XYZ file of C-alpha atoms in Angstrom:
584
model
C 27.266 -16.256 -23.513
C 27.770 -12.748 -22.387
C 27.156 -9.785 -24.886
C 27.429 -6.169 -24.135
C 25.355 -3.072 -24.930
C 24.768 -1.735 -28.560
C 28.149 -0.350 -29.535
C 26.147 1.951 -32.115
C 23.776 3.629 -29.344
C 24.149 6.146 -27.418
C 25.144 4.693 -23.655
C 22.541 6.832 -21.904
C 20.062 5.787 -24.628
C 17.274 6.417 -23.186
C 18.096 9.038 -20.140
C 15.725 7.752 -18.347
C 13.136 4.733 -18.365
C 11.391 4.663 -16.107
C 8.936 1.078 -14.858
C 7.164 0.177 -17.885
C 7.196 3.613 -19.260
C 10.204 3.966 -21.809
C 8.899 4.589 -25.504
C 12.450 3.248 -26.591
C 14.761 1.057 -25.228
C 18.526 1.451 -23.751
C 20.745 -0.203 -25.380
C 21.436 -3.471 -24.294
C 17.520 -4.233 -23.813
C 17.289 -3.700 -27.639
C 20.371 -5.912 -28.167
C 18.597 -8.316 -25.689
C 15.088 -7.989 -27.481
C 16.708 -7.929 -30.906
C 18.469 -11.388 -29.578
C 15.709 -12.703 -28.842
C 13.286 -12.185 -31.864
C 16.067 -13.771 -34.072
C 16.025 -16.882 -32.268
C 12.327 -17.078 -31.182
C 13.468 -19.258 -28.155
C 10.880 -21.352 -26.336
C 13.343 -20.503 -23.415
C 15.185 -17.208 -23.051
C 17.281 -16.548 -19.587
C 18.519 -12.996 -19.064
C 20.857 -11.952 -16.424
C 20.944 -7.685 -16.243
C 22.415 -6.300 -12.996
C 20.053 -5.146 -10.592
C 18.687 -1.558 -11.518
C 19.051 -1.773 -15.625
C 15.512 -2.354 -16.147
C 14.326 -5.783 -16.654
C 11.122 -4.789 -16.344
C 10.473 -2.694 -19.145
C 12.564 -5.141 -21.007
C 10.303 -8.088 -20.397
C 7.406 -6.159 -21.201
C 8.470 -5.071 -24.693
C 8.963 -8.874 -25.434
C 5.295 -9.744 -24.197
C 3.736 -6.846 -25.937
C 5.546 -7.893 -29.334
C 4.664 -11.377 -28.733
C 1.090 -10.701 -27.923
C 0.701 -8.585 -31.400
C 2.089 -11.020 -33.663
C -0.658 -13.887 -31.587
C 2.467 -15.981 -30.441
C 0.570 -15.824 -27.296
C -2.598 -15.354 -26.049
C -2.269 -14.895 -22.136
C 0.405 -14.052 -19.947
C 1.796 -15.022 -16.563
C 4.279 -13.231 -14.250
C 5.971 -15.201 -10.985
C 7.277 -13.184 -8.409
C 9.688 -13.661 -4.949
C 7.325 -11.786 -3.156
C 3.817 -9.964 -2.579
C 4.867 -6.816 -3.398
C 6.646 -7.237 -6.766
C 3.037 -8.573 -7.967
C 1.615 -5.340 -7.780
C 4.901 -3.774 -8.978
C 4.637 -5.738 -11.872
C 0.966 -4.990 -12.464
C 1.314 -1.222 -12.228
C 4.089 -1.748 -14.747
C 2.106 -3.585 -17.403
C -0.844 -0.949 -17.065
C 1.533 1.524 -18.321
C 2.091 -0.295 -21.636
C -1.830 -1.349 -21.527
C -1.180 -5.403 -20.874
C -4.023 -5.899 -18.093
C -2.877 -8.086 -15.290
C -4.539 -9.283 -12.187
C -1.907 -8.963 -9.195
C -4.607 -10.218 -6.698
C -5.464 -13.637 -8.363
C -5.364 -16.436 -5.540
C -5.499 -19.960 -5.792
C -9.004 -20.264 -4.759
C -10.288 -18.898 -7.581
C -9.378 -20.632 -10.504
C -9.982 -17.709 -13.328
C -9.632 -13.961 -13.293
C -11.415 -11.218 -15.201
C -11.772 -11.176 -18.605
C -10.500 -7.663 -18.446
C -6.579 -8.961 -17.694
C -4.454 -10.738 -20.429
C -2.740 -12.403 -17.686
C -1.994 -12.660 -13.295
C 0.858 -11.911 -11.323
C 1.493 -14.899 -9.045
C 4.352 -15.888 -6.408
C 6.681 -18.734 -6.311
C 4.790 -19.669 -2.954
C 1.270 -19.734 -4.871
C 2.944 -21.792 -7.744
C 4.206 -24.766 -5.397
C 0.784 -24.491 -3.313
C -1.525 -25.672 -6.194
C 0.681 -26.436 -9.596
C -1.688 -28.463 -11.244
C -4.034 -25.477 -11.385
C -1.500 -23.143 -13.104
C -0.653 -25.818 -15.084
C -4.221 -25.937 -16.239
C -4.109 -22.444 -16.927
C -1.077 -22.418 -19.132
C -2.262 -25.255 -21.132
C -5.810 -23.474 -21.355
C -4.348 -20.875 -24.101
C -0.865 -20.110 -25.543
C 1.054 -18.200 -22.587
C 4.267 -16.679 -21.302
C 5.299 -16.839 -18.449
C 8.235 -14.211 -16.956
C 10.224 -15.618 -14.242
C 11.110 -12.446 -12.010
C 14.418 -13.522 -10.405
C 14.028 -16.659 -11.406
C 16.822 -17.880 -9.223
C 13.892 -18.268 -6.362
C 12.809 -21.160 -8.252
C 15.264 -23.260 -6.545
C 14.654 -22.382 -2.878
C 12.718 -24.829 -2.109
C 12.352 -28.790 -3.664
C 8.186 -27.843 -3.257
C 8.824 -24.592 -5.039
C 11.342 -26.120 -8.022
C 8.908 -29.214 -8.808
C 5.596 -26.887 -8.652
C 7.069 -24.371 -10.961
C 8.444 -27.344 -13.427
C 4.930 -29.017 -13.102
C 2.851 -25.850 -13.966
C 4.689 -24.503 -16.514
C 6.136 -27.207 -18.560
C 3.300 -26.583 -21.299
C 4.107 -22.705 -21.331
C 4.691 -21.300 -25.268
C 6.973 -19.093 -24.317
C 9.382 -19.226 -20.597
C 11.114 -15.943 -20.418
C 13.449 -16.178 -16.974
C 15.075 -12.991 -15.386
C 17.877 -12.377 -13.197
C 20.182 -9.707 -11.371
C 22.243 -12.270 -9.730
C 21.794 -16.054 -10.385
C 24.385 -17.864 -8.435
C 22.709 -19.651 -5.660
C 24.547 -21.424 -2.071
C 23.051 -24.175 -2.822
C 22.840 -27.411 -5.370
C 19.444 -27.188 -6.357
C 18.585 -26.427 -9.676
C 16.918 -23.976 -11.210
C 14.203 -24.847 -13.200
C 14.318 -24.120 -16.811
C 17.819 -22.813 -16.735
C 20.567 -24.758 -18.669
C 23.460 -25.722 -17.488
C 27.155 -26.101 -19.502
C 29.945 -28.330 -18.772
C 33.026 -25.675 -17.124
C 35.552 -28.424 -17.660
C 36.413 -28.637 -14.087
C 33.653 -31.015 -13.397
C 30.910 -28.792 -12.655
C 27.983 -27.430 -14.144
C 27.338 -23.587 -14.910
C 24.367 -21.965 -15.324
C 24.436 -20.285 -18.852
C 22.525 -17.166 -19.905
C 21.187 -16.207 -23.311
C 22.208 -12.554 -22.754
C 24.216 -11.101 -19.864
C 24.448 -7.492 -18.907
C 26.524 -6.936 -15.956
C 27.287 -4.272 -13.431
C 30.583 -3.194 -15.405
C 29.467 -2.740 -18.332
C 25.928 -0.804 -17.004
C 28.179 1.320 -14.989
C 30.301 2.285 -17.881
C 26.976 2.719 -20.357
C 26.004 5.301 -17.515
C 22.442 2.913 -16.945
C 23.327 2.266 -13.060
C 24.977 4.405 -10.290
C 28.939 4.108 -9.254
C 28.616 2.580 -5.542
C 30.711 4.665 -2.853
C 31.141 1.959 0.134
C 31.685 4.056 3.019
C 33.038 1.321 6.201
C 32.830 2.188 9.911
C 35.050 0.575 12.310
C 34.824 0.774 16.240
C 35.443 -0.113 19.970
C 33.101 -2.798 21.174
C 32.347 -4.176 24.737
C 29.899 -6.782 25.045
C 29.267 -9.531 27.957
C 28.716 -13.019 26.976
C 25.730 -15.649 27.941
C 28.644 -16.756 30.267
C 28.754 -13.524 32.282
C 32.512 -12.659 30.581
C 33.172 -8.831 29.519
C 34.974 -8.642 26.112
C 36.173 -5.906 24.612
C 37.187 -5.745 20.500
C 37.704 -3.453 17.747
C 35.764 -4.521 14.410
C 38.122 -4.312 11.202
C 40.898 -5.906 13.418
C 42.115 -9.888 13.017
C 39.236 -11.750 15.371
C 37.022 -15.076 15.641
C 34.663 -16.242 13.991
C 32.652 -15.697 17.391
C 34.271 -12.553 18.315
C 33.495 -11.149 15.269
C 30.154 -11.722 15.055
C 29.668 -10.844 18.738
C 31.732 -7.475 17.778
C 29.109 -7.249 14.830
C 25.883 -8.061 16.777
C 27.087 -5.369 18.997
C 27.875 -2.344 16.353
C 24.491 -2.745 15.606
C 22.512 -3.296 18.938
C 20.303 0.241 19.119
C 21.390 0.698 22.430
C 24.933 1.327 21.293
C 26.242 4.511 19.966
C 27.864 2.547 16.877
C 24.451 2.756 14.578
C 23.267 6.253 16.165
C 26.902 7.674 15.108
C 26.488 5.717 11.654
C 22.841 7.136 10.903
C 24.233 10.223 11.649
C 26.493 9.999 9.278
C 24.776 8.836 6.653
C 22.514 11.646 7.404
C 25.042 14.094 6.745
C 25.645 12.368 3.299
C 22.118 12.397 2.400
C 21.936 16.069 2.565
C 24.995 16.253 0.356
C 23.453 13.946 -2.153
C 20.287 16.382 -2.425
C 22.408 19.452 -3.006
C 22.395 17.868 -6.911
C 19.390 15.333 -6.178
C 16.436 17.085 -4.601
C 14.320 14.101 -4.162
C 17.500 11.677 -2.635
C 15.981 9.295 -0.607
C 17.848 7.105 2.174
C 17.187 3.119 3.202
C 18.479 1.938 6.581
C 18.182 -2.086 6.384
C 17.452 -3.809 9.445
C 17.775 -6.914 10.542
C 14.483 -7.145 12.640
C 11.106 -5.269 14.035
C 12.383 -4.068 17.345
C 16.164 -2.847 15.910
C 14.210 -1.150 12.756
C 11.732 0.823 15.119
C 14.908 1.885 17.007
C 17.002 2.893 14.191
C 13.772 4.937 13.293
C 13.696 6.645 16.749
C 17.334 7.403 15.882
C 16.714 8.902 12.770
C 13.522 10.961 14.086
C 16.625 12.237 16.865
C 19.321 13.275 14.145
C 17.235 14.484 11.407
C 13.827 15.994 13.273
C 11.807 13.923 11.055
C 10.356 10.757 11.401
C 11.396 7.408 9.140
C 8.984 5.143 7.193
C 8.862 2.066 8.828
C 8.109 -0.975 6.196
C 7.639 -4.626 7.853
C 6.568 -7.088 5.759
C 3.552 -8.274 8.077
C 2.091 -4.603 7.906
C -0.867 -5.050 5.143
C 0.115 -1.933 4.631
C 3.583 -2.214 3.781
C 3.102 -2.180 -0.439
C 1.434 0.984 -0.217
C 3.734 2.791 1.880
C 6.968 1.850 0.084
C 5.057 3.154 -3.062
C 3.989 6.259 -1.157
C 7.765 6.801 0.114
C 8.921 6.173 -3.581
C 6.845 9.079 -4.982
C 7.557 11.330 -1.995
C 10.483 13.228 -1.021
C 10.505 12.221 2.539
C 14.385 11.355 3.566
C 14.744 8.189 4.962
C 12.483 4.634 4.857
C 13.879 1.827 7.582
C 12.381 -1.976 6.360
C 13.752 -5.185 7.895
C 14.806 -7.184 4.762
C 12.247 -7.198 2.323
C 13.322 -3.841 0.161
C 16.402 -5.959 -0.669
C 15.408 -7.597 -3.864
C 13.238 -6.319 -6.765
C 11.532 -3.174 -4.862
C 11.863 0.105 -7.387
C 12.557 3.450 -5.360
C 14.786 4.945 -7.795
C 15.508 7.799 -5.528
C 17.166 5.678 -3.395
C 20.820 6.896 -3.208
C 22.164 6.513 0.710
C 21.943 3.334 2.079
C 22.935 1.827 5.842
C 23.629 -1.641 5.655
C 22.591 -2.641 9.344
C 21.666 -6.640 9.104
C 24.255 -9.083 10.173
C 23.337 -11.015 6.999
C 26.479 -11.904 4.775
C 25.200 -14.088 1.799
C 26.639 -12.832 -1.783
C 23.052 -12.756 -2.785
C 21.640 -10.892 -0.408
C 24.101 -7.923 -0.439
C 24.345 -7.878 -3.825
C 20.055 -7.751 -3.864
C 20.285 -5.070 -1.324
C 23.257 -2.956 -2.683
C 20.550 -3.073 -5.969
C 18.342 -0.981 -4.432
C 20.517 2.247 -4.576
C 21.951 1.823 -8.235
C 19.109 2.792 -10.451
C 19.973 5.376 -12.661
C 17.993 8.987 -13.353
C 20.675 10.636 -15.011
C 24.380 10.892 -15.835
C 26.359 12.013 -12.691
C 23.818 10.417 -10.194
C 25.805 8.208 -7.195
C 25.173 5.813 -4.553
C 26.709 5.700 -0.719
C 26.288 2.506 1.086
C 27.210 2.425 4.670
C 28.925 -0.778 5.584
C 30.094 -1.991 9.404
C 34.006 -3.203 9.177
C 33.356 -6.763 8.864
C 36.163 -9.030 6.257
C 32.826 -10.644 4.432
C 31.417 -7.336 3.446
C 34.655 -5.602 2.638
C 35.046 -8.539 0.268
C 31.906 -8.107 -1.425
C 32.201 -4.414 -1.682
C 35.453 -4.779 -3.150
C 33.952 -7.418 -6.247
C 30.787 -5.531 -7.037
C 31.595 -5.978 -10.801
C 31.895 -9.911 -10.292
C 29.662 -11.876 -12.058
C 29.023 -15.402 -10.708
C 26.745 -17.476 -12.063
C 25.241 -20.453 -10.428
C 27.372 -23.763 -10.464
C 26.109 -27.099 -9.770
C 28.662 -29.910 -7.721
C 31.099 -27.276 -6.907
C 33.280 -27.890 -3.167
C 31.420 -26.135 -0.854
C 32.590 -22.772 0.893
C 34.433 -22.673 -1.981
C 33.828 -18.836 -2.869
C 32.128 -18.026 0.630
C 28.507 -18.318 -0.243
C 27.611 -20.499 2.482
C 28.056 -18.331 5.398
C 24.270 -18.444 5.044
C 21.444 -19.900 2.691
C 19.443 -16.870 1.251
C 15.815 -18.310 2.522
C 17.274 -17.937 5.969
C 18.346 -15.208 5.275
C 15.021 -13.608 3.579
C 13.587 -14.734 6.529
C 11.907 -11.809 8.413
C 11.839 -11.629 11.872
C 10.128 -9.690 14.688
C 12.777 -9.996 17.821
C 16.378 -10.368 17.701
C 18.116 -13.867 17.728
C 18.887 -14.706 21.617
C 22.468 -16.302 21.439
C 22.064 -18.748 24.051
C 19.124 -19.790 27.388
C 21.271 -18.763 30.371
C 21.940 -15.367 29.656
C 21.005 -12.976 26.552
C 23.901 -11.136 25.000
C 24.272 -7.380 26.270
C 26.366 -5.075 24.523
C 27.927 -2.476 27.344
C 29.303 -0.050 24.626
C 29.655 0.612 21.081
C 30.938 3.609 19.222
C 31.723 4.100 15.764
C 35.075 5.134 13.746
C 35.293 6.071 10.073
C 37.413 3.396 8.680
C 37.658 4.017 5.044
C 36.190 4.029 1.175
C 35.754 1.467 -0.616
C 35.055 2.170 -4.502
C 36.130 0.554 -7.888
C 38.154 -2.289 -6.366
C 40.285 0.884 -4.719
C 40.331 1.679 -0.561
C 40.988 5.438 0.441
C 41.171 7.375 3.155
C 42.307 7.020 6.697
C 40.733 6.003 10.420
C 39.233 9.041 12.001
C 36.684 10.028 14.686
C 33.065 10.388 13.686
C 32.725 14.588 12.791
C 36.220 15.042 12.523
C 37.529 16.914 9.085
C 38.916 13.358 7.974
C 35.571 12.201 7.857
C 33.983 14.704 6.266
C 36.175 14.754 3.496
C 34.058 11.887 2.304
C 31.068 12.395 3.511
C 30.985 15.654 1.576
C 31.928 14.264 -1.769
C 29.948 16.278 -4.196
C 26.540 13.845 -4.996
C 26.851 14.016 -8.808
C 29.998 12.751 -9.915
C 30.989 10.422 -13.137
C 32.604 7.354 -12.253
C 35.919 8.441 -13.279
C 35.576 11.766 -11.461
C 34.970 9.896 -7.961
C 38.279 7.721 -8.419
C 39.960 10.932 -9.316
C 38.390 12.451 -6.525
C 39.098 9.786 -4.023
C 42.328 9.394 -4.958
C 43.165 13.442 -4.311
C 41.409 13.180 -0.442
C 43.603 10.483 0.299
C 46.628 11.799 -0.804
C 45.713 15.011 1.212
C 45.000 12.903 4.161
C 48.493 11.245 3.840
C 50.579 14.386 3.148
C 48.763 16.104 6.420
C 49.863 13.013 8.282
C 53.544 13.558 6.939
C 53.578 16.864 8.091
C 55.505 17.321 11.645
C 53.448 18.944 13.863
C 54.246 20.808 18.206
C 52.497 18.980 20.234
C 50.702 20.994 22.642
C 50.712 20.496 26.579
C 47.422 19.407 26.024
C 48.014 16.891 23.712
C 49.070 13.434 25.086
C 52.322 11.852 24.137
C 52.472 8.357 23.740
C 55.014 5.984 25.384
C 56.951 4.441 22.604
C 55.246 0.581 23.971
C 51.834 2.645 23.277
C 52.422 3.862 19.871
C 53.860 0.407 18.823
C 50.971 -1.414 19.722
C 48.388 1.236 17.615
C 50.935 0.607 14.753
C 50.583 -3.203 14.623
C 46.842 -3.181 15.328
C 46.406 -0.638 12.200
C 48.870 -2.839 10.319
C 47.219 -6.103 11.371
C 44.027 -5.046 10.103
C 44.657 -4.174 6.936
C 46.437 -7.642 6.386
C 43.177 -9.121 7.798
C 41.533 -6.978 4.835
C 44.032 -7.873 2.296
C 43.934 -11.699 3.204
C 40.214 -11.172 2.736
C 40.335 -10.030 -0.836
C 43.051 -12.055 -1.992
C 42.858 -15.132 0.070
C 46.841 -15.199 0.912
C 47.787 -15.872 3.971
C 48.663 -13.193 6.903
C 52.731 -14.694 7.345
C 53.075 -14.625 3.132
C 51.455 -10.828 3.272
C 53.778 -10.376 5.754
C 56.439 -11.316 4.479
C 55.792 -9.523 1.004
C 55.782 -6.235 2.974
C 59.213 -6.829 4.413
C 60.644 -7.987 1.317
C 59.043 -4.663 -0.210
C 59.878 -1.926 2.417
C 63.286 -4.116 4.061
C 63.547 -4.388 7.743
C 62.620 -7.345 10.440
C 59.629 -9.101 11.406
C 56.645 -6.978 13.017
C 57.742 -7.398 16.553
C 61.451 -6.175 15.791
C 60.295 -3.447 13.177
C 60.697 0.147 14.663
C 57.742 2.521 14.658
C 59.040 4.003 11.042
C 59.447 0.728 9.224
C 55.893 -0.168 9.972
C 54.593 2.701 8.895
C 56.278 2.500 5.465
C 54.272 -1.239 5.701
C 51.011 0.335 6.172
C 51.577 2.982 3.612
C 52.600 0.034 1.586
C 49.828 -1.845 1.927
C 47.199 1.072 1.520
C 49.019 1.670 -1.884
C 48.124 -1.963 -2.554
C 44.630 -1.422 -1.910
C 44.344 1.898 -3.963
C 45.617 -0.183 -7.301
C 42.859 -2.233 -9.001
C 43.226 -5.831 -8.983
């Protein structure tokens, strides 16, 4: 069942709440807690989009529960290392004592916690001893994304083992759908009449409605396209642009090399996103920026880059540092500009200063973009935004374009159904230290790379127009003002496009300077920018490139692409761009 925030409450109610800290709740977490007091569930599974504040939510519940005796201890499972202490610091705030460095070894903690802060990992090493814990008094026990449950059979049968006995199971999500068939434990599942089961919540807050209620940030998706030239294990030179029709293999050669450091793609990117992080702190002082790697030796680059545009050097997070909780906690209380991690800031991490994001990992799973876009939508205040920089690739246009989805996770459905098998999110999680060689005889080598603004993505909606990296085009976006309502950034989008377009309209001398191009020339840039927005359109709607085709000749008249004139396919592109622009 899905129910939405507290029609009677104010939607900013509170402005702010911060981890653990709120003295009242926002709205829907006192719908949520109210919900949950009038049932007095033994199992309770909420889904909130990433950023609301499950945290603080949670912890209300445990503190109620613990002062009316319903329990007596309490136990918190997390994805990873980090969220323990997270958690921990969290719980101090409200004064619940927990012990985020309990191992398995031990067997008890301090009488001075009321409960530990475990991992999924721990649970399925030695389940018999948590469940010996949870049976030794009344406990709860919060499952932090509890969608991790089910990555592993070890992890999904250790977890069902040890806390079977619990009182209370209290299970937390920002995005349960899963790639896989495994079940999660403690989660029911509902006949969807199409001979599958769905994974159904107890209360279900969604990005939509968060966004409206002013609790999370409006997302700005900000896509750079590009000329690529790479050589192949087989000694062959090819040359593509990414956000044009290619293969599977081209594409993710096209992709590998956009963001190879050696390229000028991600240096002209960074820069970029530079240039937007300074905007952002003209209204947000403290704006922080995350560049998201893909492994050690690209994230040490990128940080070189960053130390070359901005004069400052980058945090550098890697989750084998023993160091790495504390300096993501130092970065989220300092006003330093950017922090470069490979991977693990994309789920659960709280920097709520967070507002610019790069999106440089060639990792395409639902789940883990959605995880990582849910680092930059936490919500200060009213007017706050997010820019995430994205590469041209179909998959991530797609997901960009369906931020408001929400999927849950379904049991016997056909696979690569919805697309969220490209890659199983343990893989995907997976951190790693060198970049993936593509074959033994001869390592991939990019030759050259550079960057071109393709367009905005926001609200369903695409705007703007290709254009060179620091040309006025570009910076129309990049200097959006940083606090904006949602409806003011549609408005606003929608004005810089039409600008864009009406400059293009205009006829203008060409100087002796300025090269003409052969009518065979301009012809083929037409049907390349045309063909590429099909491929985009095809992506979000799943029709096929002949019936898209075919719908802009029937709408704009004239002949098949390789009779149409230079005009008529310009009417299709203009077509199709108004096509994107409309929600869906």
């Amino acid at each position: 069942m899905s129910v939405s925030a507290a029609s009677h409450l104010s939607p900013s109610y509170p402005d702010r709440a911060a981890w653990g800290t709120a003295t009242k709740l926002r709205a829907w977490q006192q719908e949520a807690f109210d919900l949950y007091l009038q049932r007095e569930p033994r199992d309770f599974l909420t889904v909130a989009t990433p950023g609301a504040g499950k945290t603080t939510y949670a912890l209300r519940i445990a503190s109620e529960l613990l002062t009316r005796g319903a329990i007596k201890a309490i136990t918190i499972v997390t994805p990873t290392e980090h969220l323990k202490r997270q958690w921990a610091d969290a719980a101090a705030k409200v004064g619940i004592g927990i012990d985020p460095e309990f191992k398995n070894s031990q067997g008890a903690t301090s009488r001075d916690y009321l409960g530990v802060a475990i991992t999924y990992a721990q649970v399925a090493m030695h389940p018999a001893l948590h469940r010996a814990r949870t049976e030794a008094r009344k406990t709860l026990v919060i499952f932090d994304e509890i969608h991790h449950a089910g990555d592993a059979k070890s992890w999904g049968d250790g977890v069902r083992e040890a806390f079977e006995p619990a009182t209370r199971r209290l299970g937390l999500t920002g995005t349960p759908f899963r790639s896989d068939d495994s079940p999660i434990p403690f989660v029911s599942y509902v006949e969807d009449g199409e001979g599958t089961l769905r994974s159904a919540s107890d209360y279900s807050y969604g990005y939509g409605p968060a966004l409206a209620d002013g609790v999370v940030r409006p997302v700005i998706f900000l896509a750079y396209s590009g000329e690529m030239k790479w050589r192949t294990r087989a000694g062959d030179e090819i040359t593509a642009t990414l956000g044009t029709p290619l293969t599977k293999d081209q594409l993710s050669q096209a992709w590998r090399a956009a963001l190879d450091p050696k390229g000028d793609w991600i240096r002209q990117v960074i820069q970029a996103a530079d240039r937007r992080l300074t905007e952002v702190r003209r209204g947000m002082p403290d704006a922080g920026g995350l560049v998201i790697a893909t492994d050690h030796e690209s994230a040490r680059a990128y940080a070189r880059h960053i130390r070359t545009v901005t004069g400052e050097g980058a945090q550098v997070v890697l989750s084998d540092d023993p160091g790495a909780s504390k300096k993501i906690k130092d970065f989220a209380t300092s006003e330093a500009r950017w922090l470069v991690a490979v991977r693990m800031v994309s789920e659960g991490v709280d920097i709520p200063r967070l507002a610019v994001g790069v999106y440089a990992t060639s990792i395409s799973t639902p789940l883990f973009f959605a995880q990582a876009v849910g680092r930059f939508v936490r919500a200060r205040k009213r007017g706050e935004t997010a820019s995430v920089f994205l590469p041209s690739v179909p998959l991530l246009m797609g997901l960009a374009s369906e931020m408001e989805a929400e999927r849950d996770h379904v049991l016997g459905r056909q696979r690569d159904e919805d697309g969220l098998d490209d890659l199983l999110l343990e893989q995907a999680q997976q951190e790693k230290k060198q970049p993936d060689a593509l074959g033994d005889e001869l390592p991939f080598q990019t030759l050259e790379a550079s960057a071109t603004f393709d367009r905005v993505l926001f609200d369903g909606g695409e705007f703007g127009t290709a254009a060179a990296p620091g040309s006025p085009e570009e910076e129309d976006f990049l200097g959006l003002p940083g606090l904006l309502e949602p409806d003011q950034v549609a408005s606003l989008l929608r004005k810089r496009q039409a600008d864009q377009q009406a400059a293009r309209r205009k006829v203008k001398p060409v100087s002796e300077s300025e090269p003409v191009l052969a009518p065979h020339e301009l012809l083929h840039e037409l049907r390349k920018e045309l063909n590429g927005l099909v491929g985009a359109w095809n992506h979000r709607t799943g029709q096929p490139h002949g019936v898209i085709h075919a719908e802009l000749r029937r709408a704009c008249g004239g002949p098949a692409i390789a009779q149409a004139s230079a005009e008529q396919i310009r009417e299709r592109i203009a077509m199709i761009r108004k096509w994107a622009m409309q929600r869906k």
